[in-house]
Coordinates of C-alpha atoms and ligand atoms in Angstrom, one line a residue:
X1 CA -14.0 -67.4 -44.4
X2 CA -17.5 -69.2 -43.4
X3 CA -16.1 -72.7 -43.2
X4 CA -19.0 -75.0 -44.1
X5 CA -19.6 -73.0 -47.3
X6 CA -15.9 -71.4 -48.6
X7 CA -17.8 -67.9 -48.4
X8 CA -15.9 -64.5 -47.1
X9 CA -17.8 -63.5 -44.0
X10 CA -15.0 -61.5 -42.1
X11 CA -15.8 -58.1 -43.9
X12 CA -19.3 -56.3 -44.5
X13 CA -20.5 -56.2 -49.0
X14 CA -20.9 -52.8 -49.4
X15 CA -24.7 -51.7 -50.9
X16 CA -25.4 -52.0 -54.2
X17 CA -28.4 -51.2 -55.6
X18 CA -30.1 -52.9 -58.5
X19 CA -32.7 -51.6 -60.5
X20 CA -33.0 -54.7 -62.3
X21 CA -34.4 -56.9 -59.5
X22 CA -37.1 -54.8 -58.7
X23 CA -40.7 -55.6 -58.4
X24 CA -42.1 -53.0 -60.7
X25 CA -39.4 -53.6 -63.5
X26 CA -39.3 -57.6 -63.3
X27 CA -43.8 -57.2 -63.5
X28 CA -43.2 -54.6 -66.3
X29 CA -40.3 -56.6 -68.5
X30 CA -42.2 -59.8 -68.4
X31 CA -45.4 -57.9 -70.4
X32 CA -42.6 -56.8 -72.7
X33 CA -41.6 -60.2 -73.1
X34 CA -45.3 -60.7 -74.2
X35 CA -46.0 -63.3 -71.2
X36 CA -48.6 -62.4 -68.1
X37 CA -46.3 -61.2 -64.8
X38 CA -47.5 -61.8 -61.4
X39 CA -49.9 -59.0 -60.4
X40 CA -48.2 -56.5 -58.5
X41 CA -51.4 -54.2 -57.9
X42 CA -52.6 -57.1 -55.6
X43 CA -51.0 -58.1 -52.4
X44 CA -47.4 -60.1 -53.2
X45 CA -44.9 -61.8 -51.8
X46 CA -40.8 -61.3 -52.9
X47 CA -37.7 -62.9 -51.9
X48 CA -34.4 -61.9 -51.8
X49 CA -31.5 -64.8 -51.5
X50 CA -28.9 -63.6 -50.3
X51 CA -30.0 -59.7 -49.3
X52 CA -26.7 -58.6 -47.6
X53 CA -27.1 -55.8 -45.9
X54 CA -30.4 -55.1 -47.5
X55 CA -30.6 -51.8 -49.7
X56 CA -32.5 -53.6 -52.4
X57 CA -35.4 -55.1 -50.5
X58 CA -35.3 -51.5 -48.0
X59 CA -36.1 -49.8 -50.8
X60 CA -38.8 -52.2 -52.7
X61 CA -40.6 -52.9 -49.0
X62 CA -41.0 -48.5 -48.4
X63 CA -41.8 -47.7 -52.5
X64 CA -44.0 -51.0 -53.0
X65 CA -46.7 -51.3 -50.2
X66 CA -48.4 -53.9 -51.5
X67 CA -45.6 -56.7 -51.5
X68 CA -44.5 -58.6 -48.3
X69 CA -40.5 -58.9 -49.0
X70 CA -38.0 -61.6 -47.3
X71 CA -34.2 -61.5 -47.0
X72 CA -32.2 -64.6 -46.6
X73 CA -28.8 -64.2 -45.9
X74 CA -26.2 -66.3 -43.6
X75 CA -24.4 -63.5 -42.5
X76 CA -25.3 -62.3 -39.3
X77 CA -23.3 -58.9 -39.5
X78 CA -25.0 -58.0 -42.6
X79 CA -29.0 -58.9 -41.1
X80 CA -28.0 -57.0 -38.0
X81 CA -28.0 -53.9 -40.5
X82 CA -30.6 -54.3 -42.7
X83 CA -32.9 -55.1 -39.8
X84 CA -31.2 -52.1 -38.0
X85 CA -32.6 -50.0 -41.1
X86 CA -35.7 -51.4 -41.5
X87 CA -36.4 -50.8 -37.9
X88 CA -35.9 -47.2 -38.3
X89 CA -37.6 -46.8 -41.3
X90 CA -40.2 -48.6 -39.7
X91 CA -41.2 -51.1 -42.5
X92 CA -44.0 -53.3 -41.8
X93 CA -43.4 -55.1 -44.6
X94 CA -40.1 -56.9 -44.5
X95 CA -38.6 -59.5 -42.8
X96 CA -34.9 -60.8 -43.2
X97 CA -34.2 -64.8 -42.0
X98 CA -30.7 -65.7 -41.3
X99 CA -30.4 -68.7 -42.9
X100 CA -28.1 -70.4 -45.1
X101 CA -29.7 -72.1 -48.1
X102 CA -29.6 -75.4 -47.6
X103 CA -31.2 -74.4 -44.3
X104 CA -34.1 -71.8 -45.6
X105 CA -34.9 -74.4 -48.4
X106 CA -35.8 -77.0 -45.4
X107 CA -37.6 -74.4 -43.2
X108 CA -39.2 -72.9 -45.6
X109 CA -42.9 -72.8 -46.0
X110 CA -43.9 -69.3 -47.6
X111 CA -45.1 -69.4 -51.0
X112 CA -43.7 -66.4 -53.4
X113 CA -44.3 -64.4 -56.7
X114 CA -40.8 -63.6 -57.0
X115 CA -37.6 -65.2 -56.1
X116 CA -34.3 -62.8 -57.0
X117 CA -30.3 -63.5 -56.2
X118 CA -27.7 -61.2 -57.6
X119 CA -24.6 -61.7 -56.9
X120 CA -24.5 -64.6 -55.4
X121 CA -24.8 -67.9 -57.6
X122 CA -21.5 -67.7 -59.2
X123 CA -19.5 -67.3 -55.8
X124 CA -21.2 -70.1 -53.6
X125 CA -20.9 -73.9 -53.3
X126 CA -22.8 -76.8 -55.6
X127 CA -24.7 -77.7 -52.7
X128 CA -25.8 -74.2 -51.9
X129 CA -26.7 -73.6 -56.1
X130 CA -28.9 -76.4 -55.2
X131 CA -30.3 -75.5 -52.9
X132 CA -32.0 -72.3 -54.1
X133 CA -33.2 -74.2 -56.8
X134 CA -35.0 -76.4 -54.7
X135 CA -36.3 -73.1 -53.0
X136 CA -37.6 -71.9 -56.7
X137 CA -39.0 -75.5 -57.4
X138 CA -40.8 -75.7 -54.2
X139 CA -41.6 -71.9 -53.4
X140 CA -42.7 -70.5 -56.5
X141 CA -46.1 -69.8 -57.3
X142 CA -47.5 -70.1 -60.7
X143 CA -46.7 -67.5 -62.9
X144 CA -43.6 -66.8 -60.3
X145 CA -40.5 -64.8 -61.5
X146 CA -36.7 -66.6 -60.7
X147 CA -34.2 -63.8 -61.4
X148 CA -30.9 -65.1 -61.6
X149 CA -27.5 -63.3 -62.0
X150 CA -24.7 -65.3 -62.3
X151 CA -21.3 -65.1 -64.3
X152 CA -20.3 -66.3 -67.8
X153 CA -18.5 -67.9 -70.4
X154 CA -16.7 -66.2 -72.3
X155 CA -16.4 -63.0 -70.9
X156 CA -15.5 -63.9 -67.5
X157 CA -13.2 -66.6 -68.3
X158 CA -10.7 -65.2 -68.7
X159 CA -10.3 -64.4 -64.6
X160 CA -10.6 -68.0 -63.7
X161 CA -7.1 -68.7 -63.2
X162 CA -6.9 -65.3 -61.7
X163 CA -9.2 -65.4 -59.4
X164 CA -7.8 -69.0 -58.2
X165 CA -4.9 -67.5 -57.9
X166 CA -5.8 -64.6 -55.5
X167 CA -8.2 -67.3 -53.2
X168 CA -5.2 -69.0 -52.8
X169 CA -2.6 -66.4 -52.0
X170 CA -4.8 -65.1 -49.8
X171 CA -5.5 -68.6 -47.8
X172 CA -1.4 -68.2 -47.1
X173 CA -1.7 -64.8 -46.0
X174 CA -2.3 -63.2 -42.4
X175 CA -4.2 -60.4 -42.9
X176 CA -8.2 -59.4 -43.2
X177 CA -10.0 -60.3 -46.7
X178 CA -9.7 -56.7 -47.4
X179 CA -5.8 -56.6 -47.2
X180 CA -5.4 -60.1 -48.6
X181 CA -7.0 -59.0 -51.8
X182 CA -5.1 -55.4 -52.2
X183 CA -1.8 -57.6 -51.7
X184 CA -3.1 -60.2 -53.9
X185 CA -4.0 -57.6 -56.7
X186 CA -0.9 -56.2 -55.9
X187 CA 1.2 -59.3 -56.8
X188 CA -1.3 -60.3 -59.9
X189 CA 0.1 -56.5 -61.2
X190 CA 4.4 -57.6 -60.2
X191 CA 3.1 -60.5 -62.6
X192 CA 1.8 -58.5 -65.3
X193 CA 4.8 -55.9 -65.1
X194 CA 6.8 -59.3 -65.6
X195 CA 4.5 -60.0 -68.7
X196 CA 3.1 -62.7 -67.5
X197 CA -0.1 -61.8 -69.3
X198 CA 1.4 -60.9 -72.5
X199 CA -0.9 -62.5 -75.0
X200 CA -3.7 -61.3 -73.0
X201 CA -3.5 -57.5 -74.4
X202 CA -6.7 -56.3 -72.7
X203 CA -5.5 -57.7 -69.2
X204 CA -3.4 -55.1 -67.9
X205 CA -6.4 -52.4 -68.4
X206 CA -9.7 -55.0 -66.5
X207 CA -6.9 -55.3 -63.7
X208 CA -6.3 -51.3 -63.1
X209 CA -9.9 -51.0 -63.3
X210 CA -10.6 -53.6 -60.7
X211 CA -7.7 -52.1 -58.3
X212 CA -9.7 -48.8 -58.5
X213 CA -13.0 -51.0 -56.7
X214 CA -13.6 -51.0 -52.8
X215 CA -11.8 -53.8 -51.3
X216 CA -14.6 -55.2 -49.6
X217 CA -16.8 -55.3 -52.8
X218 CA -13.2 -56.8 -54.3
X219 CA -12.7 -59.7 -51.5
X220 CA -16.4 -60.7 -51.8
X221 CA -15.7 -61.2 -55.9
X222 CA -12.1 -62.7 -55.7
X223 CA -11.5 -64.8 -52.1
X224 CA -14.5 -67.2 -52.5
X225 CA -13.6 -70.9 -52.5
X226 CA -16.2 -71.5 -54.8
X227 CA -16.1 -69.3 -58.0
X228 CA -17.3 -69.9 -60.9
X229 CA -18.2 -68.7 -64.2
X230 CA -21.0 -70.7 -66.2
X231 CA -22.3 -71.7 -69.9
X232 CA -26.0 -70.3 -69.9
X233 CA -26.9 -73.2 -71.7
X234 CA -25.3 -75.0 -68.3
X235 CA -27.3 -73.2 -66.1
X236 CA -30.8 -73.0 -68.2
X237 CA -30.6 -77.1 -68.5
X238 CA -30.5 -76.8 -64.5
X239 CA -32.4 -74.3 -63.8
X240 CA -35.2 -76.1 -66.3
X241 CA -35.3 -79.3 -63.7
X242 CA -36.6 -77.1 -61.2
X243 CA -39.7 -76.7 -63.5
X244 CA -39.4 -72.6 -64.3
X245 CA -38.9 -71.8 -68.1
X246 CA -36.0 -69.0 -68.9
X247 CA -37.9 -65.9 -70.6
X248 CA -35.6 -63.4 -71.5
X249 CA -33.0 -61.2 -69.8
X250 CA -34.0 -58.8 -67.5
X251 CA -31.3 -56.5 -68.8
X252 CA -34.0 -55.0 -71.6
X253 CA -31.1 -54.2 -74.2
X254 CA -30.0 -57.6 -73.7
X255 CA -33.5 -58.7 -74.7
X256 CA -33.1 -55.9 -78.1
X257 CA -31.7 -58.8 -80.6
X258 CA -31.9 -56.3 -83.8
X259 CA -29.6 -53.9 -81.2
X260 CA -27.9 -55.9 -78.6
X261 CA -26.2 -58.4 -81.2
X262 CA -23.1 -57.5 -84.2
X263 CA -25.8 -56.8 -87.7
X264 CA -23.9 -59.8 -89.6
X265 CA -24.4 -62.3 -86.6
X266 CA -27.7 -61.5 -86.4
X267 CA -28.6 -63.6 -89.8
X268 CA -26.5 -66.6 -88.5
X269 CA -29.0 -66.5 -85.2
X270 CA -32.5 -66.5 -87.3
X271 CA -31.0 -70.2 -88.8
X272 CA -30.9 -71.4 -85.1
X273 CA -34.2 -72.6 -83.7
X274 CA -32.6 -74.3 -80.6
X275 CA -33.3 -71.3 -78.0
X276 CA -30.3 -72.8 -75.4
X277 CA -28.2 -72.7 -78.6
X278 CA -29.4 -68.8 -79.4
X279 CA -28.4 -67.8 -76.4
X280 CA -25.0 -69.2 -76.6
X281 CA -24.3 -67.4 -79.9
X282 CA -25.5 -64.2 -78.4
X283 CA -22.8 -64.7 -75.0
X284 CA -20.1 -65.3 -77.6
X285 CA -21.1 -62.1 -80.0
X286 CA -21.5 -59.9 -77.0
X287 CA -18.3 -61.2 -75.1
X288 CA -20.8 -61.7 -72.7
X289 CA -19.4 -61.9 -68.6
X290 CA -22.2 -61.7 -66.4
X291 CA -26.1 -62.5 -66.9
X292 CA -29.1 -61.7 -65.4
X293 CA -31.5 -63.8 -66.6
X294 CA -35.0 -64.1 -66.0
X295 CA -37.4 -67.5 -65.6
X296 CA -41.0 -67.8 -64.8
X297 CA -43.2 -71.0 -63.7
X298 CA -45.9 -72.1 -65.6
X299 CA -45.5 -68.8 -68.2
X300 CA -48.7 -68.0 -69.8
X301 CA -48.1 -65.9 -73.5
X302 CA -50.3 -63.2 -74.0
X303 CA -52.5 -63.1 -77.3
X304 CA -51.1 -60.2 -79.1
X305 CA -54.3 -57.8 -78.3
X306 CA -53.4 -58.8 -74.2
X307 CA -50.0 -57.6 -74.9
X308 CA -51.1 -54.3 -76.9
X309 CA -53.4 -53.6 -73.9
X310 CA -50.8 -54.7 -71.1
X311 CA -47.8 -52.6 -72.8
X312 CA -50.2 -49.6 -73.5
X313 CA -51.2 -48.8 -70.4
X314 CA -48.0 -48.3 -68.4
X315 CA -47.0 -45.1 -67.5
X316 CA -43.6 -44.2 -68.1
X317 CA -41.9 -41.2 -66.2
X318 CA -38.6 -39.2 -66.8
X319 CA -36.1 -40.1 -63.8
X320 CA -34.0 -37.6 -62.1
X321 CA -30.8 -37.1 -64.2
X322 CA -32.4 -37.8 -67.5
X323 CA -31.9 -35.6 -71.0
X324 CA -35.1 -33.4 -71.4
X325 CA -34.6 -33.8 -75.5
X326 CA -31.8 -34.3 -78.2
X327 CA -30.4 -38.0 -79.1
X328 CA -29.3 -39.9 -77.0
X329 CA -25.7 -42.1 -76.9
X330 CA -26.0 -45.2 -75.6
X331 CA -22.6 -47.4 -74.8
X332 CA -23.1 -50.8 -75.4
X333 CA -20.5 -53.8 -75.0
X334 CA -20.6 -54.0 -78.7
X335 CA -19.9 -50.1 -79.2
X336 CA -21.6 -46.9 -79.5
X337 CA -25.4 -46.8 -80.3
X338 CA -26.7 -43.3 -81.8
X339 CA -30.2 -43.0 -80.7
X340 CA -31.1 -40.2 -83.6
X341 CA -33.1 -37.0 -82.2
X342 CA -36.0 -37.5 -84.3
X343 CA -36.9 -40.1 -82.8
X344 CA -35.8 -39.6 -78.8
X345 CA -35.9 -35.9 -78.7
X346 CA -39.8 -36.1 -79.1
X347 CA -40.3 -38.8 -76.9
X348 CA -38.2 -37.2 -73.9
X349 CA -39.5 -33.9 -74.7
X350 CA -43.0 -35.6 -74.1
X351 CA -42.3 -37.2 -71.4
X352 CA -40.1 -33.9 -69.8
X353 CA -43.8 -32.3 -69.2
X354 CA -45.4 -35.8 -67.4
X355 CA -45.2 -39.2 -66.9
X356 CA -47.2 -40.3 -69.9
X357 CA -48.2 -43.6 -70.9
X358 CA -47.4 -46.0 -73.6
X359 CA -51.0 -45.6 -75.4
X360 CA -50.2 -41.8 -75.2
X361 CA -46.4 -42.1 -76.4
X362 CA -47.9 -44.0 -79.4
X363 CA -49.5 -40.7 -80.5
X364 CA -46.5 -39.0 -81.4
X365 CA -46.8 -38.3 -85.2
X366 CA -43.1 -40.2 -85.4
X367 CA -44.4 -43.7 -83.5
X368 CA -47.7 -43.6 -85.4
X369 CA -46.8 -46.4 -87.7
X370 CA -43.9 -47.7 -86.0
X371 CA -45.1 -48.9 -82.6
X372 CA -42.0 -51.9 -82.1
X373 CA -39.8 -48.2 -82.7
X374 CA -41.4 -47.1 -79.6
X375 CA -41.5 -50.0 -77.4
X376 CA -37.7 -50.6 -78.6
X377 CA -37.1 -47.0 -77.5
X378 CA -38.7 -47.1 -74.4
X379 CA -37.0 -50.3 -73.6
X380 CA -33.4 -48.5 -74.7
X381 CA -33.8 -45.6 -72.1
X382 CA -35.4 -48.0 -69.4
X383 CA -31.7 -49.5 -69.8
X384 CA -29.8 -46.4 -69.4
X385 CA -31.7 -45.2 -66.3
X386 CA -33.6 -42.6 -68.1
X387 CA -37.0 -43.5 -68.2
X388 CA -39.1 -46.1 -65.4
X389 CA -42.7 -47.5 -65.8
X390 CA -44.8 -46.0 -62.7
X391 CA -46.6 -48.4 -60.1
X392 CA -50.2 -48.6 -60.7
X393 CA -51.6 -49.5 -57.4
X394 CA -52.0 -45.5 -56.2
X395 CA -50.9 -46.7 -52.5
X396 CA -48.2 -44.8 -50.9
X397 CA -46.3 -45.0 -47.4
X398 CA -44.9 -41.5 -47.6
X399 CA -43.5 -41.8 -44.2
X400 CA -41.5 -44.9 -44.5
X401 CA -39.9 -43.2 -47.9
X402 CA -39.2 -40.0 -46.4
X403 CA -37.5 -42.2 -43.5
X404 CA -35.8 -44.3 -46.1
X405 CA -34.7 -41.1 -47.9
X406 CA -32.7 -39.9 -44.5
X407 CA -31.4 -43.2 -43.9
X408 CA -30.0 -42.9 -47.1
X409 CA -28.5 -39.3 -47.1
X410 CA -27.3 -40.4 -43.3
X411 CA -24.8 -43.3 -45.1
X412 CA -23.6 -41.1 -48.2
X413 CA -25.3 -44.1 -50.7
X414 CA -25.6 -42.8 -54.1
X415 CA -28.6 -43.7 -55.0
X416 CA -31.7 -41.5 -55.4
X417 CA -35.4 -43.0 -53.9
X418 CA -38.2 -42.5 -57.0
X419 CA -41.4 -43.9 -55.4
X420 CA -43.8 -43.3 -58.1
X421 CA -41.9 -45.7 -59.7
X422 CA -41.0 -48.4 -56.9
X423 CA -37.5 -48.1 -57.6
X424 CA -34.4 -46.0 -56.8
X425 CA -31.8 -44.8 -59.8
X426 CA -27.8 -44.3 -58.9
X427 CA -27.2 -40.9 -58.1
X428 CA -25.1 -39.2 -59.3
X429 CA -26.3 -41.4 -62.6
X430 CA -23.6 -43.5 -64.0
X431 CA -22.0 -42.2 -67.3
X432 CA -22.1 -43.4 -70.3
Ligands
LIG1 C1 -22.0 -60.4 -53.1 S1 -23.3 -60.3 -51.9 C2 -24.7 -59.7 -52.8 C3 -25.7 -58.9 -52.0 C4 -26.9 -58.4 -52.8 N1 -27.6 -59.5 -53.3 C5 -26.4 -57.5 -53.9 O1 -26.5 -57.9 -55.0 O2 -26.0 -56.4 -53.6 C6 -23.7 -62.0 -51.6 C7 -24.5 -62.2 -50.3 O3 -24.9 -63.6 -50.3 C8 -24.7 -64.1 -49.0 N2 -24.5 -65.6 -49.1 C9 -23.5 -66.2 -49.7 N3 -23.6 -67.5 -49.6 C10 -24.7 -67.7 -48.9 C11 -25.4 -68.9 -48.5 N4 -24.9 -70.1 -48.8 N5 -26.6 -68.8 -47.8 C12 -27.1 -67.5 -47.5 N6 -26.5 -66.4 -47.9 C13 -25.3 -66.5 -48.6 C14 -23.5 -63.3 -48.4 O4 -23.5 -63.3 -47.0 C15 -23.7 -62.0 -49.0 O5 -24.5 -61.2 -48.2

């Protein structure tokens, strides 16, 4: 345990890669969200706060030439990698700073367009929260992107006690983080055998499922000194004194009110004209336990002809793993969603033959009177991995990606590099 901060440092995160907190779907979302992104055909500037070993920014530096990306992380062990990689994939476009960041938000003196943490807000100290506000209050350019996940009320709270619990077993315990949190699961399951959890039906069930998780991924979650879950309307009130505004999720279902949200709750919202207070209803309807939310300095809406024209010429391509036609099922945390073939069945067929883009979609004889039907569609298979809008700066550093593609293959990671589209998918792609 790093003793300053409370934070595990004894064993390596394992990658994970996140399609979510990249450049070309951040710039992309925001014109969904009818507001003006930073323009990523132009050169750009990214950071990552806390990068650990890297595979996100590896991937946005060798499919997105024309941004300039920065890592911040404290732990040596996991820079020493992800320089390592970038080294031999030999990126010209990347730097990683070993910093923590109280530290980088001193040093710092490089101005960005976006500023992205997953992963990390909800396991680190007060201090350290902020501290990378004071990096988005002081480092952001206008029209800047913050991307923050964290974890929430009320679907993670139920693990608070839990996860105290296994931070402080483990603090009594010899072993490394890894075997501290296998015996500490271990003993959380003696307790549940005991029915401890009784009037908790759905506990037994989240704990097998965690048990099946990599330790290392499990130690970083659980052994922090620091963890904990917060309100968005908590977070948005602090995250609003840095002077960014909160947009929208950059989970595009999440953004899908007439989808994402129970049909009778959705009446109940419409009477709410407090956004913070919106957004609370929708954690509570969705049982919601993690967020990624999305906030941008100085936003500037776009008139509704600035949007039409923004939205309509991206180019949206298939991605490997994707249904050629016929419906689609999406599983959402609030059930099933049949996406009927009439309408998806045409649109992948479409987009089966080439990337195609949102102007051309809009031809289809089902979208021509129903062009929120098609932006809502395209949003719903951008969420399941199926679809991706393409880059639209026609640069390309083919031999950095085909280096990055080896590197990849050399480590077993399960994720599949789709330049066009600056972004990677998981391969083999995640059920449903
Ligand atoms: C759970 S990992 C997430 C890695 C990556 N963002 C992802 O989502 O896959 C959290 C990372 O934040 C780093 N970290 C935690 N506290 C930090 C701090 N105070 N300053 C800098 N880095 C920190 C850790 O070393 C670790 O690499």
């Amino acid at each position: 345990m790093h003793k300053e901060t409370g934070y595990v440092v004894d064993v390596p995160y394992p990658p994970h890669f996140h399609k979510e907190i990249q450049p070309v779907w951040l710039a992309s979302l925001v014109h969904f969200l009818g507001a003006a992104a930073p323009d990523i055909n132009k050169p750009y500037a990214y950071c990552e706060l806390g990068c650990g070993t890297g595979i996100n920014l590896l991937i946005a530096a060798a499919t997105n030439p024309q941004g300039q990306f920065v890592g911040v992380d404290f732990n040596e062990a996991h820079l020493a990698i992800a320089k390592d990689a970038a080294r031999l994939i030999g990126l010209k476009n990347i730097r990683f700073i070993h910093a923590d960041f109280a530290q980088f938000s001193q040093e710092n003196n490089l101005f960005f367009d976006f500023v992205v943490s997953h992963g990390v807000w909800s396991w680190i100290a007060p201090n350290q929260q902020k501290s990378i506000l004071q990096i988005a209050a002081r480092s952001l350019k206008p029209r800047g992107l913050l991307y923050l996940h964290y974890m929430c009320h009320p679907g993670a709270t139920q693990m608070i006690p839990v996860q105290k619990l296994l931070n402080d077993l483990a603090q009594h315990l010899p072993g490394t983080s890894e075997q501290n949190i296998r015996a500490g699961l271990d003993f959380v399951s003696q307790l549940d055998a005991a029915g401890v959890f009784v009037d908790q039906p759905n506990f037994g069930a989240r704990l097998e499922a965690l048990k099946q998780k990599n330790a290392s991924y499990l130690a970083h979650d659980f052994l922090n000194d620091h963890w904990r879950p917060q309100h968005s309307v908590d977070l948005h009130r602090l995250v609003a004194q840095a002077g960014v505004v909160y947009l929208g999720s950059a989970s595009t279902f999440e953004n899908l009110d007439g989808l994402s949200i129970p049909g009778a709750v959705q009446p109940v919202l419409s009477t709410l004209t407090s956004p913070a207070l919106r957004e609370m209803v929708k954690d509570l309807a969705r049982n919601q336990h993690q967020r990624q939310d999305l906030f941008q300095r100085a936003p500037a809406r776009l008139s509704a002809q600035e949007h039409l024209e923004r939205v309509g010429s991206f180019r949206f391509q298939l991605l490997p793993g994707a249904p050629r036609s016929g419906s689609v099922v999406f599983a959402t945390p609030i059930g099933n969603i049949q996406g009927p073939g009439e309408i998806f069945s045409p649109l992948l067929e479409r987009l089966a033959e080439r990337p195609a883009t949102f102007d051309e979609l809009r031809q289809l004889p089902v979208f021509s009177e129903n062009l929120g039907m098609l932006s809502q569609s395209l949003q719903m298979l951008m969420w399941r991995g199926y679809v991706h809008p393409q880059r639209q700066d026609g640069l390309s550093n083919r031999a950095q990606v085909s280096r990055l593609k080896e590197w990849i293959e050399k480590r077993e990671l399960k994720v599949k590099v789709v330049e066009d589209c600056g972004t990677a998918v998981h391969h083999p792609l995640e059920q449903a």
